[in-house]
Amino acid sequence: MKKILLSLSIIASLVTGAKAQTAPDFGFETWHAIAAPFITTEDPNGWASLNALTATGTAQSVFKETTLPAAGTISAKIVTVKVVGSTIPNPYGGNLDTAGILAIGAISLAPAGITYGYTFPHKPGVLSFQTKYNPNGLDSAYVIAYMTHWNGSSRDTVGVGRYATGTNTGSSPYTLNSLTMVYKPAFAGVMPDSEEVFISSSIYLSHHGAKTGSTFYIDDLQWTEYVSTNDIGSVPSTVSTYPNPAIEKITIE
């Protein structure tokens, strides 16, 4: 059986200019079979996961959750598993051997890897979602969103939003949570062209601590609070208003 090498270093650097071609299903209602030998698992449409590693002996990590989903008929259930037979570099050093990941993107086996992101020429302010979490020990789950822009040779990160939780919700119903996007002043006049969302059932980016069995349920992602397509800087000197003083109306040129 061919060993699959999946590099997730792009989680930190986001340097690729490629984007997945399938729109991400933010409600997780539609799933697709992974088109690769020896793999029988599915991923939500427009998303990629470690399910491709089932070909090398890694346990399935993303599942359809049909028992009391937050919305519709299916939620995504992400379970942290031990990675077997493949190497996943940790962008902060070393290799990941325990993880549960779901990200906007698509699996590629030739060459092996994951293509992240989807075309999204907008500046949303908030990403909301319904979640519940059953961590193992002191583990934590997170959702990270990036808005990026291709500058012709590399991909700039225009904005970032983060959500994390270590709270064990047990069998409680889903709760509404969100992350707020923070846009970098250096790209004030730049419109993003791609969205990238990463969901993990364990924490591992800045330090090791992922525990097998940690389970994160998520559903009904929604972008809201869009900001203007063009940020306004200083008022140009060519702007004039009249009459001054005004009684009933004013003209702006």
Short mmCIF file of C-alpha atoms in Angstrom, two decimals:
data_model
loop_
_atom_site.label_atom_id
_atom_site.label_comp_id
_atom_site.label_asym_id
_atom_site.label_seq_id
_atom_site.Cartn_x
_atom_site.Cartn_y
_atom_site.Cartn_z
CA MET A 1 0.00 0.00 0.00
CA LYS A 2 1.38 3.38 -0.99
CA LYS A 3 2.35 5.63 1.91
CA ILE A 4 0.59 8.99 1.82
CA LEU A 5 2.53 12.06 2.88
CA LEU A 6 0.28 14.94 3.90
CA SER A 7 2.01 18.20 4.76
CA LEU A 8 -0.01 20.55 6.96
CA SER A 9 2.69 23.20 7.29
CA ILE A 10 0.49 25.56 5.30
CA ILE A 11 -1.72 25.95 8.38
CA ALA A 12 0.79 28.49 9.64
CA SER A 13 2.32 29.90 6.48
CA LEU A 14 -0.60 29.91 4.04
CA VAL A 15 1.83 30.35 1.17
CA THR A 16 0.05 28.40 -1.53
CA GLY A 17 -1.76 30.22 -4.32
CA ALA A 18 -3.98 27.25 -5.09
CA LYS A 19 -7.55 26.98 -3.82
CA ALA A 20 -10.01 24.11 -3.67
CA GLN A 21 -12.61 24.11 -6.44
CA THR A 22 -15.61 22.87 -4.43
CA ALA A 23 -17.54 25.36 -2.32
CA PRO A 24 -17.40 24.41 1.37
CA ASP A 25 -20.68 23.18 2.83
CA PHE A 26 -20.93 25.21 6.05
CA GLY A 27 -23.95 23.16 7.16
CA PHE A 28 -22.22 19.78 6.63
CA GLU A 29 -25.31 18.40 4.90
CA THR A 30 -23.48 17.07 1.81
CA TRP A 31 -20.51 14.68 1.88
CA HIS A 32 -18.33 13.02 -0.77
CA ALA A 33 -16.23 9.87 -0.97
CA ILE A 34 -12.46 10.44 -1.03
CA ALA A 35 -11.29 9.45 -4.50
CA ALA A 36 -8.28 7.36 -3.58
CA PRO A 37 -7.42 3.65 -3.35
CA PHE A 38 -8.07 1.80 -0.08
CA ILE A 39 -10.14 4.70 1.34
CA THR A 40 -13.83 4.20 2.14
CA THR A 41 -14.47 7.23 4.36
CA GLU A 42 -16.15 10.51 3.41
CA ASP A 43 -15.48 14.21 3.97
CA PRO A 44 -17.97 17.11 3.92
CA ASN A 45 -18.13 18.78 0.51
CA GLY A 46 -15.43 21.42 0.17
CA TRP A 47 -13.55 20.17 3.23
CA ALA A 48 -10.50 17.95 3.80
CA SER A 49 -9.57 15.87 6.82
CA LEU A 50 -7.26 13.15 8.08
CA ASN A 51 -9.74 10.57 6.78
CA ALA A 52 -7.44 10.14 3.79
CA LEU A 53 -4.94 8.54 6.18
CA THR A 54 -7.22 5.58 6.78
CA ALA A 55 -5.34 4.05 3.85
CA THR A 56 -2.23 3.86 6.03
CA GLY A 57 -3.94 2.52 9.14
CA THR A 58 -5.00 5.75 10.87
CA ALA A 59 -8.46 5.55 12.43
CA GLN A 60 -11.28 7.60 10.92
CA SER A 61 -11.32 11.06 12.49
CA VAL A 62 -14.27 12.91 10.90
CA PHE A 63 -17.79 11.48 10.96
CA LYS A 64 -21.35 12.33 10.00
CA GLU A 65 -23.18 13.08 13.25
CA THR A 66 -26.88 12.45 12.68
CA THR A 67 -28.03 12.17 16.31
CA LEU A 68 -29.53 15.55 17.31
CA PRO A 69 -27.45 17.75 14.98
CA ALA A 70 -27.47 21.48 15.65
CA ALA A 71 -29.19 22.24 12.35
CA GLY A 72 -30.42 20.22 9.39
CA THR A 73 -29.78 16.47 9.46
CA ILE A 74 -25.98 16.24 9.85
CA SER A 75 -23.28 17.84 11.99
CA ALA A 76 -19.52 17.21 11.71
CA LYS A 77 -17.94 15.11 14.45
CA ILE A 78 -14.15 15.44 14.72
CA VAL A 79 -12.22 12.95 16.85
CA THR A 80 -8.51 13.16 17.72
CA VAL A 81 -6.71 10.02 16.57
CA LYS A 82 -3.22 8.58 16.51
CA VAL A 83 -1.61 9.17 13.10
CA VAL A 84 -0.22 5.94 11.62
CA GLY A 85 2.00 5.36 8.58
CA SER A 86 2.29 9.01 7.52
CA THR A 87 4.18 12.14 8.49
CA ILE A 88 2.41 15.41 9.32
CA PRO A 89 4.92 18.21 9.98
CA ASN A 90 4.05 20.60 12.80
CA PRO A 91 4.80 24.17 11.61
CA TYR A 92 6.07 24.92 15.13
CA GLY A 93 8.58 22.10 15.07
CA GLY A 94 8.62 18.32 14.98
CA ASN A 95 5.87 16.13 13.62
CA LEU A 96 2.28 15.67 14.71
CA ASP A 97 1.45 12.15 15.77
CA THR A 98 -1.98 12.89 17.30
CA ALA A 99 -4.60 15.10 15.63
CA GLY A 100 -8.19 15.64 14.52
CA ILE A 101 -8.51 18.21 11.73
CA LEU A 102 -11.15 19.48 9.32
CA ALA A 103 -10.23 22.30 6.92
CA ILE A 104 -11.63 24.01 3.84
CA GLY A 105 -9.76 22.32 1.02
CA ALA A 106 -9.26 19.17 -0.99
CA ILE A 107 -7.07 16.07 -0.78
CA SER A 108 -4.52 15.48 -3.54
CA LEU A 109 -2.51 12.28 -3.90
CA ALA A 110 -0.47 13.26 -6.96
CA PRO A 111 1.40 15.11 -5.61
CA ALA A 112 0.39 14.14 -2.09
CA GLY A 113 -0.95 16.97 0.03
CA ILE A 114 -3.91 19.21 0.78
CA THR A 115 -5.00 22.27 -1.19
CA TYR A 116 -6.46 24.82 1.22
CA GLY A 117 -8.92 27.65 0.83
CA TYR A 118 -11.79 28.72 -1.39
CA THR A 119 -12.46 31.84 -3.44
CA PHE A 120 -14.19 34.42 -1.24
CA PRO A 121 -13.83 38.13 -2.23
CA HIS A 122 -15.35 39.56 0.94
CA LYS A 123 -14.41 40.99 4.34
CA PRO A 124 -16.70 39.34 6.88
CA GLY A 125 -16.51 40.41 10.50
CA VAL A 126 -17.77 37.36 12.40
CA LEU A 127 -17.89 33.60 11.85
CA SER A 128 -20.52 31.95 14.05
CA PHE A 129 -21.04 28.22 14.60
CA GLN A 130 -22.81 25.73 16.85
CA THR A 131 -20.49 23.50 18.91
CA LYS A 132 -20.12 21.07 21.78
CA TYR A 133 -16.93 19.49 23.06
CA ASN A 134 -15.82 16.41 24.97
CA PRO A 135 -12.07 16.81 25.59
CA ASN A 136 -9.78 14.14 26.93
CA GLY A 137 -8.08 15.61 30.00
CA LEU A 138 -6.94 19.21 29.54
CA ASP A 139 -7.17 19.17 25.74
CA SER A 140 -8.68 22.11 23.81
CA ALA A 141 -10.53 22.49 20.52
CA TYR A 142 -10.25 25.48 18.22
CA VAL A 143 -11.52 27.15 15.05
CA ILE A 144 -9.20 29.48 13.10
CA ALA A 145 -10.21 31.54 10.06
CA TYR A 146 -7.93 33.38 7.65
CA MET A 147 -8.78 35.88 4.92
CA THR A 148 -5.96 35.93 2.38
CA HIS A 149 -5.00 37.68 -0.84
CA TRP A 150 -2.71 36.49 -3.63
CA ASN A 151 -0.17 39.24 -4.39
CA GLY A 152 1.17 37.65 -7.56
CA SER A 153 3.92 35.56 -6.01
CA SER A 154 2.71 34.62 -2.51
CA ARG A 155 -0.38 34.73 -0.33
CA ASP A 156 -0.80 37.54 2.18
CA THR A 157 -2.83 36.99 5.35
CA VAL A 158 -5.19 39.98 5.43
CA GLY A 159 -7.17 38.99 8.53
CA VAL A 160 -7.31 36.31 11.23
CA GLY A 161 -9.95 35.14 13.70
CA ARG A 162 -9.60 32.55 16.47
CA TYR A 163 -11.88 30.61 18.79
CA ALA A 164 -10.77 28.03 21.37
CA THR A 165 -12.41 26.06 24.15
CA GLY A 166 -11.37 23.54 26.74
CA THR A 167 -14.80 23.26 28.36
CA ASN A 168 -16.34 19.81 28.55
CA THR A 169 -20.00 20.17 27.57
CA GLY A 170 -20.84 16.49 28.07
CA SER A 171 -24.18 15.59 26.50
CA SER A 172 -25.44 19.19 26.60
CA PRO A 173 -27.10 20.68 23.50
CA TYR A 174 -25.05 22.64 21.00
CA THR A 175 -24.23 26.22 21.95
CA LEU A 176 -23.71 29.21 19.68
CA ASN A 177 -20.12 30.45 19.55
CA SER A 178 -18.17 32.72 17.22
CA LEU A 179 -14.84 34.22 16.28
CA THR A 180 -14.20 37.83 15.31
CA MET A 181 -11.96 38.64 12.37
CA VAL A 182 -9.11 41.09 13.00
CA TYR A 183 -7.85 42.75 9.81
CA LYS A 184 -4.27 43.93 9.57
CA PRO A 185 -3.81 47.70 9.11
CA ALA A 186 -1.04 47.03 6.59
CA PHE A 187 -3.70 45.62 4.22
CA ALA A 188 -6.37 48.24 4.88
CA GLY A 189 -7.03 48.79 1.18
CA VAL A 190 -6.76 45.13 0.16
CA MET A 191 -9.80 42.97 -0.51
CA PRO A 192 -9.29 39.28 0.41
CA ASP A 193 -9.81 36.76 -2.36
CA SER A 194 -9.81 33.53 -0.32
CA GLU A 195 -11.22 32.15 2.92
CA GLU A 196 -9.44 29.48 4.94
CA VAL A 197 -11.05 27.81 7.96
CA PHE A 198 -9.35 25.19 10.13
CA ILE A 199 -11.20 23.19 12.80
CA SER A 200 -9.41 20.95 15.29
CA SER A 201 -10.56 18.69 18.09
CA SER A 202 -7.20 19.17 19.85
CA ILE A 203 -4.59 21.83 20.44
CA TYR A 204 -1.19 21.33 18.85
CA LEU A 205 -0.14 24.37 16.84
CA SER A 206 1.96 26.22 19.39
CA HIS A 207 2.66 23.28 21.67
CA HIS A 208 1.98 19.58 21.94
CA GLY A 209 -0.97 18.49 24.04
CA ALA A 210 -3.41 16.66 21.79
CA LYS A 211 -5.11 13.68 23.40
CA THR A 212 -6.67 10.80 21.49
CA GLY A 213 -10.42 10.59 21.91
CA SER A 214 -11.08 14.33 22.26
CA THR A 215 -14.29 14.94 20.31
CA PHE A 216 -15.49 18.23 18.84
CA TYR A 217 -18.93 18.63 17.26
CA ILE A 218 -19.57 21.58 14.95
CA ASP A 219 -22.39 22.71 12.68
CA ASP A 220 -24.07 25.65 10.97
CA LEU A 221 -21.11 27.95 10.25
CA GLN A 222 -22.18 31.40 9.06
CA TRP A 223 -20.30 34.55 8.02
CA THR A 224 -21.90 37.82 9.13
CA GLU A 225 -21.13 41.52 9.70
CA TYR A 226 -19.44 42.20 6.39
CA VAL A 227 -17.31 45.31 6.24
CA SER A 228 -17.04 47.69 3.29
CA THR A 229 -15.27 46.56 0.15
CA ASN A 230 -13.08 49.66 0.32
CA ASP A 231 -11.59 50.99 3.51
CA ILE A 232 -11.73 54.78 3.83
CA GLY A 233 -8.49 56.52 4.69
CA SER A 234 -8.03 60.25 5.08
CA VAL A 235 -10.60 62.50 3.43
CA PRO A 236 -9.23 63.80 0.13
CA SER A 237 -8.75 67.56 -0.22
CA THR A 238 -11.02 67.62 -3.28
CA VAL A 239 -14.16 67.01 -1.20
CA SER A 240 -16.38 70.09 -0.86
CA THR A 241 -19.72 70.69 0.83
CA TYR A 242 -22.23 73.51 0.30
CA PRO A 243 -24.12 75.57 1.23
CA ASN A 244 -22.55 76.38 4.56
CA PRO A 245 -24.43 77.05 6.74
CA ALA A 246 -27.26 74.78 5.52
CA ILE A 247 -30.93 74.78 6.51
CA GLU A 248 -32.69 71.88 4.73
CA LYS A 249 -30.12 70.06 2.57
CA ILE A 250 -26.39 69.85 1.85
CA THR A 251 -24.47 68.95 -1.31
CA ILE A 252 -21.26 66.91 -1.17
CA GLU A 253 -18.86 66.83 -4.15
#
